[in-house]
Amino acid sequence: MGIGKWIGGILGFIISGSPLGALAGYALGAFLDGDFSSFGNRIESDSYDDYTRNSTRNSQQDTYSTRQQSTYEGQRNSFLFSLLALASYVIRADGKIMHSEMEYVRNFLRQNFGEQAVTQGEQILLKLFEYQKKVGSSQFQSIILQSCQQIRQNMNYSQRLQLVNFLVMIAKADGSVVDAEISAIQQLASYLGISQTDMNSMLNLEKDDLESAYKVLGISPSATDEEVKAAYRKMALKHHPDKVATLGEDVRKAAEKKFQEINAAKDRIYKARGL
């Protein structure tokens, strides 16, 4: 994926002057000539010119399809940039950058956007680390938390759940999740509007004990059978893979894996209760 796709994609909701736009401008600076102040206007102008030409050449249906594809790419790439921005905060939460965490990010980029995106995405992530060092941890934290509020306004709840799920998976990549990483993810989740119950659920995915299964469904072992069933239905609705289908097939597949883990937790509880 060329850098033009990254640029076009982040225009989904990252605009010049916003906290996330400022991060994007710094991170993408390595790929651009000129500063970010003219970046948004230049791309928007180009996009408008392209749209005008398409309108002249093509039918209304063709133009609609083009705009639909542009919207799709914008959502998908905005999700990806948001992930990189938040991941840069979580990865540095314990004061060090683990090879395993970086490798998980590389694999995610490779699976979703191809080999070329691995290098570009890694460069963007390294630029975000550099920016954090430049402005200081406190200022960077403030920018990230403001960015979370912007993301919250532009992504639905299920998409934000998937975003946090990826952050948890990145934190788990080195085999353990330290308190600093948990604290950072919980902080981000709070600003993203993710409930504490859903946060605890994602932290307990992939575990195979009964206690964790109850935490995945967000209930206590003393819950009635009807409460268990209701909790599962509620959880299944929020985490259904179709809710993130617009972000791309690979993101949807990741959501399917999470959905299967929720089902596995439900099955452990049902088996223990003889349901």
PDB file of C-alpha atoms in Angstrom, residues 113-223:
ATOM      1  CA  PHE A 113      -2.391  -3.990   4.306  1.00  0.00           C
ATOM      2  CA  GLY A 114       0.411  -6.007   2.771  1.00  0.00           C
ATOM      3  CA  GLU A 115       4.181  -6.108   3.059  1.00  0.00           C
ATOM      4  CA  GLN A 116       4.780  -2.530   1.935  1.00  0.00           C
ATOM      5  CA  ALA A 117       2.657  -1.214   4.776  1.00  0.00           C
ATOM      6  CA  VAL A 118       4.861  -2.979   7.337  1.00  0.00           C
ATOM      7  CA  THR A 119       7.785  -0.643   6.685  1.00  0.00           C
ATOM      8  CA  GLN A 120       5.620   2.439   6.368  1.00  0.00           C
ATOM      9  CA  GLY A 121       3.578   1.604   9.462  1.00  0.00           C
ATOM     10  CA  GLU A 122       6.705   0.896  11.486  1.00  0.00           C
ATOM     11  CA  GLN A 123       8.213   4.222  10.394  1.00  0.00           C
ATOM     12  CA  ILE A 124       5.041   6.009  11.475  1.00  0.00           C
ATOM     13  CA  LEU A 125       5.128   4.221  14.839  1.00  0.00           C
ATOM     14  CA  LEU A 126       8.789   5.165  15.330  1.00  0.00           C
ATOM     15  CA  LYS A 127       7.936   8.781  14.489  1.00  0.00           C
ATOM     16  CA  LEU A 128       5.238   8.674  17.178  1.00  0.00           C
ATOM     17  CA  PHE A 129       7.807   7.381  19.698  1.00  0.00           C
ATOM     18  CA  GLU A 130      10.055  10.247  18.633  1.00  0.00           C
ATOM     19  CA  TYR A 131       7.226  12.730  19.065  1.00  0.00           C
ATOM     20  CA  GLN A 132       6.507  11.404  22.555  1.00  0.00           C
ATOM     21  CA  LYS A 133      10.144  11.925  23.490  1.00  0.00           C
ATOM     22  CA  LYS A 134      10.125  15.399  21.936  1.00  0.00           C
ATOM     23  CA  VAL A 135       7.048  16.780  23.729  1.00  0.00           C
ATOM     24  CA  GLY A 136       7.400  14.768  26.938  1.00  0.00           C
ATOM     25  CA  SER A 137       5.244  12.031  28.418  1.00  0.00           C
ATOM     26  CA  SER A 138       2.737  14.373  30.052  1.00  0.00           C
ATOM     27  CA  GLN A 139       2.035  16.391  26.890  1.00  0.00           C
ATOM     28  CA  PHE A 140       1.895  13.247  24.751  1.00  0.00           C
ATOM     29  CA  GLN A 141      -0.579  11.675  27.159  1.00  0.00           C
ATOM     30  CA  SER A 142      -2.787  14.762  26.891  1.00  0.00           C
ATOM     31  CA  ILE A 143      -2.728  14.591  23.081  1.00  0.00           C
ATOM     32  CA  ILE A 144      -3.513  10.871  23.073  1.00  0.00           C
ATOM     33  CA  LEU A 145      -6.445  11.264  25.459  1.00  0.00           C
ATOM     34  CA  GLN A 146      -7.860  14.113  23.376  1.00  0.00           C
ATOM     35  CA  SER A 147      -7.423  11.898  20.330  1.00  0.00           C
ATOM     36  CA  CYS A 148      -9.456   9.200  22.069  1.00  0.00           C
ATOM     37  CA  GLN A 149     -12.336  11.631  22.396  1.00  0.00           C
ATOM     38  CA  GLN A 150     -12.112  12.382  18.688  1.00  0.00           C
ATOM     39  CA  ILE A 151     -12.078   8.660  17.871  1.00  0.00           C
ATOM     40  CA  ARG A 152     -15.085   8.169  20.136  1.00  0.00           C
ATOM     41  CA  GLN A 153     -17.047  10.686  18.098  1.00  0.00           C
ATOM     42  CA  ASN A 154     -16.228   9.011  14.788  1.00  0.00           C
ATOM     43  CA  MET A 155     -16.293   5.254  15.459  1.00  0.00           C
ATOM     44  CA  ASN A 156     -19.194   3.146  16.660  1.00  0.00           C
ATOM     45  CA  TYR A 157     -18.937   1.218  19.926  1.00  0.00           C
ATOM     46  CA  SER A 158     -18.116  -2.127  18.314  1.00  0.00           C
ATOM     47  CA  GLN A 159     -15.295  -0.588  16.273  1.00  0.00           C
ATOM     48  CA  ARG A 160     -13.866   0.979  19.425  1.00  0.00           C
ATOM     49  CA  LEU A 161     -14.133  -2.378  21.182  1.00  0.00           C
ATOM     50  CA  GLN A 162     -12.074  -3.948  18.406  1.00  0.00           C
ATOM     51  CA  LEU A 163      -9.542  -1.139  18.653  1.00  0.00           C
ATOM     52  CA  VAL A 164      -9.090  -1.789  22.387  1.00  0.00           C
ATOM     53  CA  ASN A 165      -8.990  -5.546  21.761  1.00  0.00           C
ATOM     54  CA  PHE A 166      -6.018  -5.046  19.441  1.00  0.00           C
ATOM     55  CA  LEU A 167      -4.284  -2.942  22.108  1.00  0.00           C
ATOM     56  CA  VAL A 168      -4.769  -5.743  24.639  1.00  0.00           C
ATOM     57  CA  MET A 169      -3.367  -8.255  22.139  1.00  0.00           C
ATOM     58  CA  ILE A 170      -0.323  -6.055  21.538  1.00  0.00           C
ATOM     59  CA  ALA A 171       0.274  -5.763  25.295  1.00  0.00           C
ATOM     60  CA  LYS A 172      -0.018  -9.560  25.644  1.00  0.00           C
ATOM     61  CA  ALA A 173       2.421 -10.182  22.794  1.00  0.00           C
ATOM     62  CA  ASP A 174       5.466 -10.449  25.072  1.00  0.00           C
ATOM     63  CA  GLY A 175       3.791 -13.112  27.204  1.00  0.00           C
ATOM     64  CA  SER A 176       2.687 -10.896  30.055  1.00  0.00           C
ATOM     65  CA  VAL A 177       0.737  -7.727  30.662  1.00  0.00           C
ATOM     66  CA  VAL A 178       2.349  -5.494  33.279  1.00  0.00           C
ATOM     67  CA  ASP A 179       0.369  -3.150  35.504  1.00  0.00           C
ATOM     68  CA  ALA A 180       1.581  -0.084  33.604  1.00  0.00           C
ATOM     69  CA  GLU A 181       0.197  -1.478  30.344  1.00  0.00           C
ATOM     70  CA  ILE A 182      -3.128  -2.440  31.928  1.00  0.00           C
ATOM     71  CA  SER A 183      -3.411   1.028  33.442  1.00  0.00           C
ATOM     72  CA  ALA A 184      -2.649   2.667  30.076  1.00  0.00           C
ATOM     73  CA  ILE A 185      -5.203   0.558  28.199  1.00  0.00           C
ATOM     74  CA  GLN A 186      -7.861   1.123  30.853  1.00  0.00           C
ATOM     75  CA  GLN A 187      -7.217   4.849  30.642  1.00  0.00           C
ATOM     76  CA  LEU A 188      -7.585   4.810  26.858  1.00  0.00           C
ATOM     77  CA  ALA A 189     -10.671   2.602  27.077  1.00  0.00           C
ATOM     78  CA  SER A 190     -12.296   5.044  29.485  1.00  0.00           C
ATOM     79  CA  TYR A 191     -11.741   7.992  27.139  1.00  0.00           C
ATOM     80  CA  LEU A 192     -12.986   5.872  24.234  1.00  0.00           C
ATOM     81  CA  GLY A 193     -16.197   5.262  26.165  1.00  0.00           C
ATOM     82  CA  ILE A 194     -15.573   1.540  26.710  1.00  0.00           C
ATOM     83  CA  SER A 195     -17.179   0.188  29.880  1.00  0.00           C
ATOM     84  CA  GLN A 196     -15.070  -1.364  32.631  1.00  0.00           C
ATOM     85  CA  THR A 197     -17.034  -4.605  32.192  1.00  0.00           C
ATOM     86  CA  ASP A 198     -16.079  -4.817  28.518  1.00  0.00           C
ATOM     87  CA  MET A 199     -12.494  -3.932  29.371  1.00  0.00           C
ATOM     88  CA  ASN A 200     -12.279  -6.748  31.932  1.00  0.00           C
ATOM     89  CA  SER A 201     -13.878  -9.088  29.418  1.00  0.00           C
ATOM     90  CA  MET A 202     -11.122  -8.496  26.850  1.00  0.00           C
ATOM     91  CA  LEU A 203      -8.374  -8.897  29.457  1.00  0.00           C
ATOM     92  CA  ASN A 204      -9.744 -12.357  30.270  1.00  0.00           C
ATOM     93  CA  LEU A 205     -10.107 -13.648  26.729  1.00  0.00           C
ATOM     94  CA  GLU A 206      -7.940 -16.651  25.761  1.00  0.00           C
ATOM     95  CA  LYS A 207      -8.005 -17.972  29.334  1.00  0.00           C
ATOM     96  CA  ASP A 208      -9.577 -21.392  29.854  1.00  0.00           C
ATOM     97  CA  ASP A 209     -10.650 -21.375  33.509  1.00  0.00           C
ATOM     98  CA  LEU A 210     -14.223 -20.982  34.721  1.00  0.00           C
ATOM     99  CA  GLU A 211     -13.575 -17.830  36.756  1.00  0.00           C
ATOM    100  CA  SER A 212     -12.246 -16.040  33.676  1.00  0.00           C
ATOM    101  CA  ALA A 213     -15.233 -17.244  31.663  1.00  0.00           C
ATOM    102  CA  TYR A 214     -17.568 -15.373  33.999  1.00  0.00           C
ATOM    103  CA  LYS A 215     -15.424 -12.249  33.666  1.00  0.00           C
ATOM    104  CA  VAL A 216     -15.592 -12.537  29.862  1.00  0.00           C
ATOM    105  CA  LEU A 217     -19.386 -12.396  30.066  1.00  0.00           C
ATOM    106  CA  GLY A 218     -19.223  -9.651  32.678  1.00  0.00           C
ATOM    107  CA  ILE A 219     -21.135 -11.504  35.402  1.00  0.00           C
ATOM    108  CA  SER A 220     -20.412 -13.175  38.738  1.00  0.00           C
ATOM    109  CA  PRO A 221     -20.547 -16.940  39.421  1.00  0.00           C
ATOM    110  CA  SER A 222     -23.666 -16.293  41.514  1.00  0.00           C
ATOM    111  CA  ALA A 223     -25.636 -15.128  38.446  1.00  0.00           C
TER     112      ALA A 223
END
